[in-house]
Coordinates of C-alpha atoms in Angstrom, one line a residue:
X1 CA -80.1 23.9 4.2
X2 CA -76.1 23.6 4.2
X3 CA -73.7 24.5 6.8
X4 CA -72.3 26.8 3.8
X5 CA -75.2 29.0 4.0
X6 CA -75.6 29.1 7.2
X7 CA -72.2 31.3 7.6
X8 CA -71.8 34.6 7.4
X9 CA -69.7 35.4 4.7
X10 CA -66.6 36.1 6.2
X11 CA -66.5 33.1 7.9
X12 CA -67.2 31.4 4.9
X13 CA -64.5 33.2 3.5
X14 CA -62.0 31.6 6.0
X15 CA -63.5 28.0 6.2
X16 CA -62.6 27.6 2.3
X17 CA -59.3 29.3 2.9
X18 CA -58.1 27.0 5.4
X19 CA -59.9 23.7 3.5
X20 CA -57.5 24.6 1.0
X21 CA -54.6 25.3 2.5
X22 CA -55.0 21.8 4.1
X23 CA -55.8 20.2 0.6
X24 CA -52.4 21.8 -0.9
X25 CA -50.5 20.8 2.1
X26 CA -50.7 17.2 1.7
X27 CA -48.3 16.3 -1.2
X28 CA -45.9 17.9 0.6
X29 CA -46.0 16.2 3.4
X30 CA -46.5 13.2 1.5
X31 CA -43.6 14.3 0.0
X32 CA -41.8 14.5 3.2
X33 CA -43.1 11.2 4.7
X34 CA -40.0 8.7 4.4
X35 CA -42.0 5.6 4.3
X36 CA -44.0 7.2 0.9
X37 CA -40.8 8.1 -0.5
X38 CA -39.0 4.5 0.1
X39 CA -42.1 2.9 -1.5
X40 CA -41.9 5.1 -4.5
X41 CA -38.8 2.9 -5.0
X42 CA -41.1 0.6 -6.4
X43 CA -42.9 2.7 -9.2
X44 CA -39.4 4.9 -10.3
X45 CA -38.3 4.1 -13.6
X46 CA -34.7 4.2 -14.4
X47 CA -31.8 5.0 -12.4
X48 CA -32.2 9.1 -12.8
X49 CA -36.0 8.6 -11.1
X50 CA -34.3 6.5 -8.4
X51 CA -31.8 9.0 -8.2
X52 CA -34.1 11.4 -7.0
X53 CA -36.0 9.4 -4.7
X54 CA -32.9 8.9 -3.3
X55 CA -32.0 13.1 -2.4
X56 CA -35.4 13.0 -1.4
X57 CA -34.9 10.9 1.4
X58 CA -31.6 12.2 1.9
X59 CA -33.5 15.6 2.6
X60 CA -35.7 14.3 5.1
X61 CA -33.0 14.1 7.3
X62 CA -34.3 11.2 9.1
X63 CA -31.7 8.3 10.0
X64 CA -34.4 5.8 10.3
X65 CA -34.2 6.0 6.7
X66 CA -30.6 4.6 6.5
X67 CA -30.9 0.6 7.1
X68 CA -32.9 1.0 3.4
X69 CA -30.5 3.2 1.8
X70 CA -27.9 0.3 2.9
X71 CA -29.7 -2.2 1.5
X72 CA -30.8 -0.7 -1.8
X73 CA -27.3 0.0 -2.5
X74 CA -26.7 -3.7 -1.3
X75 CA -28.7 -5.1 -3.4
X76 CA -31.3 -6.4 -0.5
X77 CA -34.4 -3.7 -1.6
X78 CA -37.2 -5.2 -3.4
X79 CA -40.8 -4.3 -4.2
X80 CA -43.7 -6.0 -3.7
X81 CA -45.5 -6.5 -6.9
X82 CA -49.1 -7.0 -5.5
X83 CA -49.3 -3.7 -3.4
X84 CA -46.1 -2.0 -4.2
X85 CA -44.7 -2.1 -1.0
X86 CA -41.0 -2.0 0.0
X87 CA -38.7 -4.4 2.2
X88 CA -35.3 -5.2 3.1
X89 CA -34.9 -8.8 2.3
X90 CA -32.1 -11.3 3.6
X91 CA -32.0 -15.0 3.2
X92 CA -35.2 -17.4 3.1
X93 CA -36.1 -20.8 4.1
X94 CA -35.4 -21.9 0.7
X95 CA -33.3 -20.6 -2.4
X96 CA -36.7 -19.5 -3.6
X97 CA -37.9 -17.4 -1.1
X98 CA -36.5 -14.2 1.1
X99 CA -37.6 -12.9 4.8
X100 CA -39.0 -9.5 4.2
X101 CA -38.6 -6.5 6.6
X102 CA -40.0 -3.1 7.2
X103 CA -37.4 -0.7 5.9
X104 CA -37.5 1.8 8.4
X105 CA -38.2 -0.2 11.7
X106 CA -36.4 -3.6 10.9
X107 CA -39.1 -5.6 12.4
X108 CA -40.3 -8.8 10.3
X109 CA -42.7 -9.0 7.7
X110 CA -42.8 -12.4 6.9
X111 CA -41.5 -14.5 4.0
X112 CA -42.1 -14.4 0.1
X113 CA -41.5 -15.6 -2.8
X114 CA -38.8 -14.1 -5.3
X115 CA -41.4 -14.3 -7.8
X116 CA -43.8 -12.3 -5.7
X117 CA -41.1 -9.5 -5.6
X118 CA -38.7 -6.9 -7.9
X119 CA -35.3 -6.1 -7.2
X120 CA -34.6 -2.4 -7.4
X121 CA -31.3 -2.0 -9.0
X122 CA -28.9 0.3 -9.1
X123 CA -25.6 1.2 -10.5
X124 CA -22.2 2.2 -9.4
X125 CA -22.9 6.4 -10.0
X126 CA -26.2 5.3 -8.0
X127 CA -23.6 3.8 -5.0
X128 CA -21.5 7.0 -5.2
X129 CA -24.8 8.9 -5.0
X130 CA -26.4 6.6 -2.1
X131 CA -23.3 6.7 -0.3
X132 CA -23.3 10.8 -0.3
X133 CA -26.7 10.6 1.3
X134 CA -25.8 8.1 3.4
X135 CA -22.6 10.5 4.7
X136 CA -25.0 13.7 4.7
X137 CA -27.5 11.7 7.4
X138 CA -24.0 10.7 9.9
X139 CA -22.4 14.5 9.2
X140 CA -23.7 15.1 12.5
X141 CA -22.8 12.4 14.4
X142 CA -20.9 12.7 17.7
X143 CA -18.4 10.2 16.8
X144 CA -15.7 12.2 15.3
X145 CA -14.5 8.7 12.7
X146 CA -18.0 8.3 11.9
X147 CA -18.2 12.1 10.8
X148 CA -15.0 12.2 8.5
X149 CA -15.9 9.0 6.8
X150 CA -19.3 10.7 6.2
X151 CA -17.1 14.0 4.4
X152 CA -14.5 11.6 3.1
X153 CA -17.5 10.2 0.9
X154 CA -19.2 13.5 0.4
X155 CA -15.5 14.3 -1.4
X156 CA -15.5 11.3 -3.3
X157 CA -19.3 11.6 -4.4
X158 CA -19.9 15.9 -4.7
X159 CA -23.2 17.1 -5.2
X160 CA -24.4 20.9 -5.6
X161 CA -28.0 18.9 -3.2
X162 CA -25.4 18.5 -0.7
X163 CA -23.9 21.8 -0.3
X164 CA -26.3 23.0 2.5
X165 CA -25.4 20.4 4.4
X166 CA -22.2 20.4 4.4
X167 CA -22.1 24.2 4.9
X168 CA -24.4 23.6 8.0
X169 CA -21.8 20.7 9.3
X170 CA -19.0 23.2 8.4
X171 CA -20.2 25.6 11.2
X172 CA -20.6 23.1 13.5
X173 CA -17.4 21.1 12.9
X174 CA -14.6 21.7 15.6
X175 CA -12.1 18.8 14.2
X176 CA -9.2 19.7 11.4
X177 CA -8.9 17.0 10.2
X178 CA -12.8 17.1 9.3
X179 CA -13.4 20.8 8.6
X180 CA -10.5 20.1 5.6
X181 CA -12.4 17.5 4.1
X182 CA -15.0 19.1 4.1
X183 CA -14.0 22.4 2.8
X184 CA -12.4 20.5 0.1
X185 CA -15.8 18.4 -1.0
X186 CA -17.6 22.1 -0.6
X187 CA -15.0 23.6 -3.3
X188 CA -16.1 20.5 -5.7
X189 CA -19.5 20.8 -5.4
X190 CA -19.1 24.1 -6.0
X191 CA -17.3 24.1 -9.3
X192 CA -19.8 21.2 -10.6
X193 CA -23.1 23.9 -9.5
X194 CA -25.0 26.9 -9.9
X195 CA -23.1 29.4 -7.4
X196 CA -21.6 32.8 -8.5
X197 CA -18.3 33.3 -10.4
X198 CA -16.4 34.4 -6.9
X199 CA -17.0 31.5 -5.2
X200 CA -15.8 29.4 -8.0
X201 CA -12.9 30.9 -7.9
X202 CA -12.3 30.4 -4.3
X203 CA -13.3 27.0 -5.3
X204 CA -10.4 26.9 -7.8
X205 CA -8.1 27.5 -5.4
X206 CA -9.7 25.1 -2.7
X207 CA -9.3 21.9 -5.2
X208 CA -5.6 23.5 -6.1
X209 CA -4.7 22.9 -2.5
X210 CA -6.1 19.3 -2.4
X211 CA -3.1 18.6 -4.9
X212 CA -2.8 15.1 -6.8
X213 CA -4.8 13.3 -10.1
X214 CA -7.4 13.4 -8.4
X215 CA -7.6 17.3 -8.7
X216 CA -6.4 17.6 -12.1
X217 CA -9.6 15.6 -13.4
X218 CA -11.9 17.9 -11.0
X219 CA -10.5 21.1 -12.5
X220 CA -10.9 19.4 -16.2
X221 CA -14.1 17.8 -15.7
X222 CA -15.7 21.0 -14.5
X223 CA -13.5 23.3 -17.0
X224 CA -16.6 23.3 -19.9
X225 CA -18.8 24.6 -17.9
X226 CA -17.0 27.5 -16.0
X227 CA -17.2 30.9 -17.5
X228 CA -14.3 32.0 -20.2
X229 CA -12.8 34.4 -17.1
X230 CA -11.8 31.5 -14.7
X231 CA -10.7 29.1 -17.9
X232 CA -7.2 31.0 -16.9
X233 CA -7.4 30.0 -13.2
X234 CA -8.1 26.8 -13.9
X235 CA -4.9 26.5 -15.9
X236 CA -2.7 27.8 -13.3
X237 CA -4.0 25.9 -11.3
X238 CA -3.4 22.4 -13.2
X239 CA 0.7 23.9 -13.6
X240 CA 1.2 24.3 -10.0
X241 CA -0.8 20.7 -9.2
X242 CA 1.3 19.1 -11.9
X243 CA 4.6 20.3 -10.7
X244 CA 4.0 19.8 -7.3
X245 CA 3.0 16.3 -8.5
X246 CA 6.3 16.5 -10.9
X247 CA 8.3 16.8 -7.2
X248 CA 6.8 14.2 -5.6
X249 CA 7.5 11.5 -8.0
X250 CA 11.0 12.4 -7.6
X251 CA 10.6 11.8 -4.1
X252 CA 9.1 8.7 -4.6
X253 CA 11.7 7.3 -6.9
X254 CA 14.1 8.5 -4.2
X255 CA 12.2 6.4 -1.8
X256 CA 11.9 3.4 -4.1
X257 CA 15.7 3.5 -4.6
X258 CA 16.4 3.5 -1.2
X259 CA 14.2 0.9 -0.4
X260 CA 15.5 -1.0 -3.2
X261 CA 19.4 0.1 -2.6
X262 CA 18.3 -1.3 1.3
X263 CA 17.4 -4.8 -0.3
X264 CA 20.7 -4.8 -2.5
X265 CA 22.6 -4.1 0.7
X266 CA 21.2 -6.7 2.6
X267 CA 22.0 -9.4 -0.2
X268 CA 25.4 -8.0 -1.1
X269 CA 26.8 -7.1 2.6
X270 CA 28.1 -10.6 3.4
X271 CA 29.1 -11.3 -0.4
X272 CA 31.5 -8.4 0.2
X273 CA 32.8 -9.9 3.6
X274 CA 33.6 -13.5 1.6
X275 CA 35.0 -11.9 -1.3
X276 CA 36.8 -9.0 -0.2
X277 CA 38.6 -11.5 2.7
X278 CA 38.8 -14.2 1.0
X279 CA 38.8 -13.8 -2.8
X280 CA 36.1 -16.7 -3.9
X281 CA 33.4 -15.6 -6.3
X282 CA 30.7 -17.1 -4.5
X283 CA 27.6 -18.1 -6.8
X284 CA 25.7 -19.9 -4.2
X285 CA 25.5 -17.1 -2.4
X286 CA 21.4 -16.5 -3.5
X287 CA 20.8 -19.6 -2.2
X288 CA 22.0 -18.5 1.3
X289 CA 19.6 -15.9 0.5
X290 CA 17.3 -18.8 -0.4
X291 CA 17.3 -20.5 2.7
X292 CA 17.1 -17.9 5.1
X293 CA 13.5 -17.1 3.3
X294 CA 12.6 -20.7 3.8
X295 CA 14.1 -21.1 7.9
X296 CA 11.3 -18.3 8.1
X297 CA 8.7 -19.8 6.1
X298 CA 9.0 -23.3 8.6
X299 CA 9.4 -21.0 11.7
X300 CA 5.9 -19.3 10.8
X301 CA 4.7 -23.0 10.1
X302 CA 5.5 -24.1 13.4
X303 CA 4.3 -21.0 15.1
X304 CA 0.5 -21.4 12.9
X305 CA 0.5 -24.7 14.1
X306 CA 1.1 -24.8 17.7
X307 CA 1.3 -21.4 19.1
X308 CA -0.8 -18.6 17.5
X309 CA -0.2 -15.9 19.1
X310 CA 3.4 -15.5 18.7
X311 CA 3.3 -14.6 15.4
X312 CA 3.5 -10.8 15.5
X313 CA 7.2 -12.3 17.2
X314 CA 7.8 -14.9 14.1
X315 CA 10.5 -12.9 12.0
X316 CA 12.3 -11.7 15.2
X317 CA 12.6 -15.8 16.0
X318 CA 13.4 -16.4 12.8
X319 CA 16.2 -14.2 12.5
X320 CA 19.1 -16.4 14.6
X321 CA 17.5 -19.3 13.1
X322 CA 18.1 -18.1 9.9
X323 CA 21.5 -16.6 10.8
X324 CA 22.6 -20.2 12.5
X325 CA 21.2 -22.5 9.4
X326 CA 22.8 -20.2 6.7
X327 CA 25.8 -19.6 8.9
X328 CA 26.3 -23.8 9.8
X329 CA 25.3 -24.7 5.7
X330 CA 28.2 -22.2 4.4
X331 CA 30.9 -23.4 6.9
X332 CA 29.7 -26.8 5.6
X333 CA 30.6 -25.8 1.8
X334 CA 33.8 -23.4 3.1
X335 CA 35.5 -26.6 4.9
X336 CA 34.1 -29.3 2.1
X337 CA 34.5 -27.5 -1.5
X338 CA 36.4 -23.9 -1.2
X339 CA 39.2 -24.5 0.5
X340 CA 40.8 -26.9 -1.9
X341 CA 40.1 -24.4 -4.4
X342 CA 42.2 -21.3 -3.0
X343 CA 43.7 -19.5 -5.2
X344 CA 41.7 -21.1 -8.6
X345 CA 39.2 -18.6 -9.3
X346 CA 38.0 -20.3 -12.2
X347 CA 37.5 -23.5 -10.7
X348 CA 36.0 -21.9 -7.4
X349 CA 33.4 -20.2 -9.6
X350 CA 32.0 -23.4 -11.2
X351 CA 32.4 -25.5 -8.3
X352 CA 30.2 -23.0 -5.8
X353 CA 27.5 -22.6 -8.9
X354 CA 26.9 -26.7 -9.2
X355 CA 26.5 -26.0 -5.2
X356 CA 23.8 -23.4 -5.7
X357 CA 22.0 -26.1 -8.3
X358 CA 22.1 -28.5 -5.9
X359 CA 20.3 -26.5 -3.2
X360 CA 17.9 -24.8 -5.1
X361 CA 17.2 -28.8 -6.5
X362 CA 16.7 -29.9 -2.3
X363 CA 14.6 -26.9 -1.7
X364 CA 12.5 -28.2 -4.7
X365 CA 12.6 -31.4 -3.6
X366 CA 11.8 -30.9 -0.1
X367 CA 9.3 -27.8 -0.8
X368 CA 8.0 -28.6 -4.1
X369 CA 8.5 -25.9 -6.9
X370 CA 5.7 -23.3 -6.0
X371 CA 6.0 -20.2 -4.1
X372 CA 5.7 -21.0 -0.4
X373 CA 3.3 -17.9 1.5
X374 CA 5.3 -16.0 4.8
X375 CA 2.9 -13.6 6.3
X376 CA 3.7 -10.3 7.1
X377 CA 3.4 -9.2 11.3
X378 CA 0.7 -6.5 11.7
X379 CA 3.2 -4.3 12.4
X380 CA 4.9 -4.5 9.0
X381 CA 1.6 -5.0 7.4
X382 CA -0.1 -1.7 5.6
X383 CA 1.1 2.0 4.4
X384 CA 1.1 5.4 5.3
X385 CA 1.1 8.6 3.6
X386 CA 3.8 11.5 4.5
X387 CA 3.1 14.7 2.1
X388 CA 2.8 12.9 -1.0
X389 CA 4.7 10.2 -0.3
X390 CA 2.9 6.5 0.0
X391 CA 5.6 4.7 2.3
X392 CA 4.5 0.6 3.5
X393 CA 5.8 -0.2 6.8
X394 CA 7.4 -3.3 5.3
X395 CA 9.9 -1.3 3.0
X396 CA 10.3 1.0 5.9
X397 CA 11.5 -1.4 8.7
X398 CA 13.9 -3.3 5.8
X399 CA 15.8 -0.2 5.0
X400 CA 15.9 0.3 9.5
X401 CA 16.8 -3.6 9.5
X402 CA 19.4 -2.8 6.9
X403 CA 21.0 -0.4 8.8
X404 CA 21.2 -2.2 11.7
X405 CA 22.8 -4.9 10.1
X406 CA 25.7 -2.8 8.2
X407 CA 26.2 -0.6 11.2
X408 CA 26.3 -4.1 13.5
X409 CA 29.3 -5.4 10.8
X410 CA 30.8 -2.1 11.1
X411 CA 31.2 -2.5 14.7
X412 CA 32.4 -6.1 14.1
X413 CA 34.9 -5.5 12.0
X414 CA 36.5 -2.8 13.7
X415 CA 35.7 -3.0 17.5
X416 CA 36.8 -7.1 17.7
X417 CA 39.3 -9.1 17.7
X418 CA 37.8 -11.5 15.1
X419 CA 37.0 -8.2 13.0
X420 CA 40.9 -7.0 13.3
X421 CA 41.9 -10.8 12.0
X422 CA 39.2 -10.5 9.1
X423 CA 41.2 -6.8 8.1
X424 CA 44.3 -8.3 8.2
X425 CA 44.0 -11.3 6.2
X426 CA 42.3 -9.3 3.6
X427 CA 44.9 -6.8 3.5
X428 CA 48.3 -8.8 3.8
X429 CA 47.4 -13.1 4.0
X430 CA 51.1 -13.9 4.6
X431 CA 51.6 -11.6 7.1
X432 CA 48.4 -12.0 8.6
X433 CA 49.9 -15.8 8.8
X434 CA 53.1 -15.1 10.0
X435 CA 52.3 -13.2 12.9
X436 CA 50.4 -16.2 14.5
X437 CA 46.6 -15.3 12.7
X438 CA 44.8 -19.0 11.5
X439 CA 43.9 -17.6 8.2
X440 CA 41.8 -20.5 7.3
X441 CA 40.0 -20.5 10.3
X442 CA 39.4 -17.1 9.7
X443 CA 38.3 -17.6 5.7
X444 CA 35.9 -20.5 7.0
X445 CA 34.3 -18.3 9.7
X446 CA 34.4 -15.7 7.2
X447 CA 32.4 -17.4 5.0
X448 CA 30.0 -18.5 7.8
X449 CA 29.8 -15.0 8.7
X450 CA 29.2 -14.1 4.9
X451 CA 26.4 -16.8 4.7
X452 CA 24.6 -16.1 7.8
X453 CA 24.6 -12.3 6.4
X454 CA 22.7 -13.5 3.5
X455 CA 20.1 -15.6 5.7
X456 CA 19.3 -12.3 7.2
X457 CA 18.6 -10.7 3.8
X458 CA 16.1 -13.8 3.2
X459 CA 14.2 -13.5 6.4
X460 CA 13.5 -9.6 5.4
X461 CA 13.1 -10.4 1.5
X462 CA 10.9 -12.9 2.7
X463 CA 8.2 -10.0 3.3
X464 CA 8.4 -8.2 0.1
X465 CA 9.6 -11.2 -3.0
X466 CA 8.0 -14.4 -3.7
X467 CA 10.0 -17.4 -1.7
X468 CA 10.4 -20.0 -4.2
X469 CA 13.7 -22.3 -4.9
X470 CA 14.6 -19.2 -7.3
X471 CA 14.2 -16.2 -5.1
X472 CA 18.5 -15.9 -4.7
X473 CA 19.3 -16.2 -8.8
X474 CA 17.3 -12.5 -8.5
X475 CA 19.6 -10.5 -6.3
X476 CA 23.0 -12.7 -7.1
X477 CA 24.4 -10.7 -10.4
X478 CA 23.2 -7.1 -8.8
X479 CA 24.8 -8.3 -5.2
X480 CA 28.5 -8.6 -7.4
X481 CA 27.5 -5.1 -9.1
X482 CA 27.0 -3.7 -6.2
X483 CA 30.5 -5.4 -4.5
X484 CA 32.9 -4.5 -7.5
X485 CA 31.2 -0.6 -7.4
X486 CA 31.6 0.0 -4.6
X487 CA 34.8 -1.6 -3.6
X488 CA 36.1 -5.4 -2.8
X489 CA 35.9 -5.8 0.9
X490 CA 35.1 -2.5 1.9
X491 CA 31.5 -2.1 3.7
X492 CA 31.4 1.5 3.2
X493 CA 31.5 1.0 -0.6
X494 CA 29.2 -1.7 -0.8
X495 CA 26.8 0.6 1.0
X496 CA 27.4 3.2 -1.0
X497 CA 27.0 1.0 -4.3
X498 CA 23.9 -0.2 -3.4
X499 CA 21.7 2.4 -2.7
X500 CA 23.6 4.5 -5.7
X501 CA 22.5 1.9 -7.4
X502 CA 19.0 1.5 -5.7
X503 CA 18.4 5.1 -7.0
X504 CA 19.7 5.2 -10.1
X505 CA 17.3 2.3 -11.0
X506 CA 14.7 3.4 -10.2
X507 CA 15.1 6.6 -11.9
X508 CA 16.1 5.1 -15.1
X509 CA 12.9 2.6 -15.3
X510 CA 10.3 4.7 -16.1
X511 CA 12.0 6.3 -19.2
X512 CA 14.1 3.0 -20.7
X513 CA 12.1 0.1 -18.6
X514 CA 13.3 -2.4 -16.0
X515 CA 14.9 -4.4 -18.5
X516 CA 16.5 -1.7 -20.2
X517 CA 17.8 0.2 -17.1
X518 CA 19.5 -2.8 -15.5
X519 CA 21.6 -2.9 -19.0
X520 CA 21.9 0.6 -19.0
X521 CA 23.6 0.4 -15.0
X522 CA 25.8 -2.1 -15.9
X523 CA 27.4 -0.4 -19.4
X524 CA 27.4 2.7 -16.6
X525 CA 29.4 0.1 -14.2
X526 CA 31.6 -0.9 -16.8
X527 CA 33.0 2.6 -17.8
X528 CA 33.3 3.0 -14.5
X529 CA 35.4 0.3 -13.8
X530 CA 37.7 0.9 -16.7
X531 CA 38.9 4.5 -14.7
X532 CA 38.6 3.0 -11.4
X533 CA 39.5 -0.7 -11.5
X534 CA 39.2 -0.8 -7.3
X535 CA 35.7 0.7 -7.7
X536 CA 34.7 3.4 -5.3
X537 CA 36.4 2.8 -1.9
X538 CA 39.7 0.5 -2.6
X539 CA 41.7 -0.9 0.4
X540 CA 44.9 -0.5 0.6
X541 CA 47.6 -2.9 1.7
X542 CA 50.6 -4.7 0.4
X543 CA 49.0 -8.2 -0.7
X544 CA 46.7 -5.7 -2.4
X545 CA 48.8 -3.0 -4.2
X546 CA 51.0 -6.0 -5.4

């Protein structure tokens, strides 16, 4: 006799009821066990069934499950072909073999063959997808970093599977910085899923406020499948992204000119000193440019080589170098070429350009012809972002350098007695001389002054251009631009020119090209010239009015 008849029926009743609800229970939890669902890694076929396997495990919630998401989307999962099971593999004994282990506890399995095992690949839309789950398992973390790189690639990889989660991490979130992110990756994965009409339209306006390309393609990506009533949204919506995008780049070009118009500056400031006092058309003065990029490159040599950690402090010790090398080489050329050539422009010109071939030819010879590598400090190393502005800290402290510089001639000129000298020659020579001033002492410290100037500009263009033997021929023909706009021998001009200059490049280049803009400045120069001959800010005096 069986147990079955042995019941009364009632009982019977309930015995099969609960047999079966056990029976029917166990595919889900199968389905819920994270060691079943990595192993079905190993019978999934293509990336869609691996795909799902993958928000499977994501929905388990369990981090143990994250060293194997890692490693799948590492490369470093593979299958067992005898048995099917899974492992995280690293690096054998030999080339043939890997050390297996157990994907959710790490501890060793032993060693196999390759041949013995299959890699389960994946793609890059299976990283984006693997690294969503992997965010959606560390959304609760209580490291705040850890959470907003978790919604940071949530926004980048938006899924209508991971909406619940991020609406359950919304209600816990307390940080700003967080809760926006994730607000913003909710109004994707909104638009992209099955949600009512009203929330994609908050939606719309969610990804409006994110701003940038990135938005634009959102909003047209998920435009075909949107209902006809929100296809009007979604256009206002692209006009106010684009033109807030359209002010932007305005802003940006501003910035670009200035940090351009800062470079200019620097390489023009002491060829306006020199020609303004002294009247020589200087075309070696690049290669005082030149060489104050290399006096940092062998300053950031010797600190490498002997003392390490000084060289977040290199460019601050390279600066006097630079200043005396420059300063010492021009009142070299001043004393030993120019001043027999006073007064002979012609001759002045051609004599200071076989000077600039013979130092870019030492440099060469000395250096070799290749570029030569100067690091950038930490501190002038990276970017940040301010509205929608991308500004690098390198740009940013050569513009402040600039300044420094300029205001620090300003001062010179005006506040010593050296400065009052330097104003007088260049205004009136022969009285200047006849009131007891040395007027070529003051033309060869002048130029030593000039030089030293430039050395300055190489030690900052030494972070932002290549320094190779050619780095001055770049900046010499847009350093006289920039003199003759804005004035011979007057700082004020020449700080004007440049970053008038600086701008008005930059604007110009993305409609006519670089090439084309530079010609198009200096037609503008020209025909600026021809009404003001003096340029922007002429000095008066008698030498100079005669």
């Amino acid at each position: 006799m069986s147990i079955f008849s042995r019941m009364p029926g009632f009982s019977h009743f309930l015995f099969l009821l609960f047999v079966t609800l056990i029976c029917a229970s166990l595919p889900a939890r199968a389905a819920d066990d994270p060691r079943a669902l990595i192993n079905q890694f190993a019978t999934a076929s293509g990336f869609d069934a691996i795909d799902k396997n993958v928000q499977a495990l994501a929905a388990t919630g369990d981090p143990a499950i994250v060293p194997a998401l890692k490693a799948l989307s590492d490369g470093d999962l593979y299958a067992r072909k005898d048995d099917g099971a899974v492992f995280i593999t690293s690096k054998g004994s030999s080339s043939r073999d890997l050390m297996l282990a157990d994907p959710l506890t790490g501890e060793p399995a032993g060693e196999a063959s390759k041949r013995d095992l299959e890699k389960i690949k994946v793609n890059n839309s299976l990283r984006r997808s693997i690294d969503a789950a992997l965010a959606g398992l560390t959304l609760m973390s209580p490291d705040p970093s850890v959470r907003l790189s978790a919604a940071q690639s949530m926004l980048k990889a938006p899924s209508e599977d991971n909406l619940a989660l991020i609406e359950q991490a919304l209600a816990k979130e307390d940080n700003k910085d967080i809760i926006a992110t994730l607000k913003q990756a909710e109004a994707i994965a909104i638009l992209n899923s099955s949600r009512s009409d009203a929330e994609k339209s908050k939606a719309i306006g969610e990804v409006a406020s994110i701003g940038g390309r990135d938005a634009i393609s959102v909003l047209l990506a998920a435009r075909p499948s949107l209902d006809e009533s929100l296809q009007a949204e979604v256009d206002a919506a692209q006009s106010r992204i684009e033109k807030k995008l359209a002010f932007w780049d305005a802003l940006q070009n501003v910035w670009y000119g200035l940090s351009l118009g800062s470079v200019l500056l620097l390489a023009a400031i002491g060829l306006a000193i020199t020609f303004g006092v002294m009247g020589v058309i200087n075309m070696a003065h690049g290669e005082m440019v030149m060489l104050g990029a290399y006096s940092t490159y062998m300053v950031q040599e010797v600190i490498r080589n002997h003392f390490p950690g000084l060289f977040d402090w290199s460019l601050a010790i390279a600066l006097p170098v630079a200043f005396i090398i420059t300063g010492v080489v021009g009142l070299i050329i001043e004393r030993g070429v120019i001043r027999f050539l006073y007064g002979r422009p012609l001759e002045t010109l051609l004599a200071t350009w076989g000077v600039s071939l013979i130092l870019q030819q030492g440099v060469r010879t000395i250096f070799g012809p290749t570029n030569r590598e100067v690091g950038n400090p930490s501190w002038m190393s990276g970017s940040f972002d301010l509205g929608g502005l991308v500004i690098t800290w390198s740009r940013l402290w050569i513009i402040l350098f600039s300044l420094a510089v300029f205001f620090g001639l300003l001062v010179l000129m005006k506040r010593s007695a050296f400065g009052l000298q330097m104003r007088a020659v260049t205004q009136n020579r022969r009285m200047a001389g006849s009131m007891g001033i040395r007027t070529a002492w003051v033309d060869a410290f002048t130029f030593a002054l000039g030089s030293g100037v430039a050395g300055l500009a190489g030690v900052a263009l030494s972070q932002i251009d290549n320094v190779s033997p050619n780095l001055g021929q770049s900046y010499i023909i847009d350093s006289f631009m920039v003199v003759v706009f804005g004035g011979v021998g007057n700082l004020w001009g020449t700080f004007v020119g440049a970053f008038s200059l600086g701008i008005l490049n930059k604007f110009l280049e993305p409609y006519a090209g670089a090439v084309l803009g530079k010609i198009l400045v200096l037609v503008l120069i020209i025909l600026f010239i021809q009404k003001r001959p003096r340029g922007l800010f002429a000095l008066k005096g008698r030498a100079i009015e005669a």
